[in-house]
Amino acid sequence: MEIALILAVIAVIFIARTLKIVPQQHAWVVERLGKFDRSLTPGLSFVVPFVDRVAYRHSLKEVPLDVPSQVCITRDNTQLQVDGILYFQITDPMRASYGSSDYIVAITQLAQTTLRSVIGKMELDKTFEERDLINAAVVNALDEAAQNWGVKVLRYEIKDLTPPAAILHAMQAQITAEREKRALIAASEGRRQEQINIATGEREAFIARSEGEKQAQINKAQGEAAAITAVADASAEAIRKIAAAIQQPGGEQAVQLKVAERAVEAYSHLAKTNNTMIVPGHMGEVATLIGTAMTLIKGGGKAAP
């Protein structure tokens, strides 16, 4: 019974050491008699007990690595506190196991030295503007070196850039001055545009007034011309009617009577407007005046046809 129990325990141990279940996104490195033999992929695998052993276990997932904060010197000799984070992934489990004693420490140190080198080539203002360029430079340098370690550097991101307090104060003063400058420029541009708008408005108003006055004069002239034409037409029509009426029976007598009335009316007006009483020398003068008027009327009546 004891022998059977011992054999059962040995069998269980043998099976446990023979069967290996590798989780998803993991890779195990197997050594045979102390020498690299193969890498186990996810799933069920078999190894030779007491001959093969799992020497390294690696995760193939993307790993975020916090790069310790460090002080970098820019091209214009300004200290800059830089803090970043690195993302990498194991692509070759064998190289990750034997390429470096500690690939994480190697990546971290290389990221710091590369970052100092890249920032040392830039001025302070450029470091804030060219973050993408800094990140790309660090990734390229790390990825080239990490190939021997079986690691793929995916990206590097700067979390924070902190200059000294004095530099921050100077930068704030510069920003304030720049904003005040833009405000003054905007105000002057506003005044300039206002003056342009006022001048343009006055010019357009003057043009509109001159056009209005011009049109008013044209309308007035046209109205006066139309009035003169209308009066002339009315006078001509009246003369034609008078001439036609004279040709009718009794027309001459009516004209003689009208002329006599106008002559008497004229003498009466002269008598009212002057202190001296003006009367004709004899009544024959009135008859002569009437006769002259009739002669003119008759002459006009003959000339009309």
mmCIF file of C-alpha atoms in Angstrom, residues 190-206 209:
data_model
loop_
_atom_site.group_PDB
_atom_site.id
_atom_site.type_symbol
_atom_site.label_atom_id
_atom_site.label_comp_id
_atom_site.label_asym_id
_atom_site.label_seq_id
_atom_site.Cartn_x
_atom_site.Cartn_y
_atom_site.Cartn_z
ATOM 1 C CA GLY A 190 -10.341 99.386 -34.276
ATOM 2 C CA ARG A 191 -9.827 103.161 -34.226
ATOM 3 C CA ARG A 192 -8.343 103.056 -37.725
ATOM 4 C CA GLN A 193 -11.297 101.078 -39.036
ATOM 5 C CA GLU A 194 -13.675 103.433 -37.242
ATOM 6 C CA GLN A 195 -12.086 106.463 -38.938
ATOM 7 C CA ILE A 196 -12.222 104.709 -42.294
ATOM 8 C CA ASN A 197 -15.887 103.886 -41.757
ATOM 9 C CA ILE A 198 -16.678 107.480 -40.749
ATOM 10 C CA ALA A 199 -14.845 108.909 -43.774
ATOM 11 C CA THR A 200 -16.546 106.426 -46.070
ATOM 12 C CA GLY A 201 -19.924 107.259 -44.584
ATOM 13 C CA GLU A 202 -19.370 111.011 -44.953
ATOM 14 C CA ARG A 203 -18.222 110.567 -48.556
ATOM 15 C CA GLU A 204 -21.236 108.433 -49.408
ATOM 16 C CA ALA A 205 -23.551 110.899 -47.637
ATOM 17 C CA PHE A 206 -22.024 113.845 -49.562
ATOM 18 C CA ARG A 209 -26.776 114.743 -51.043
#
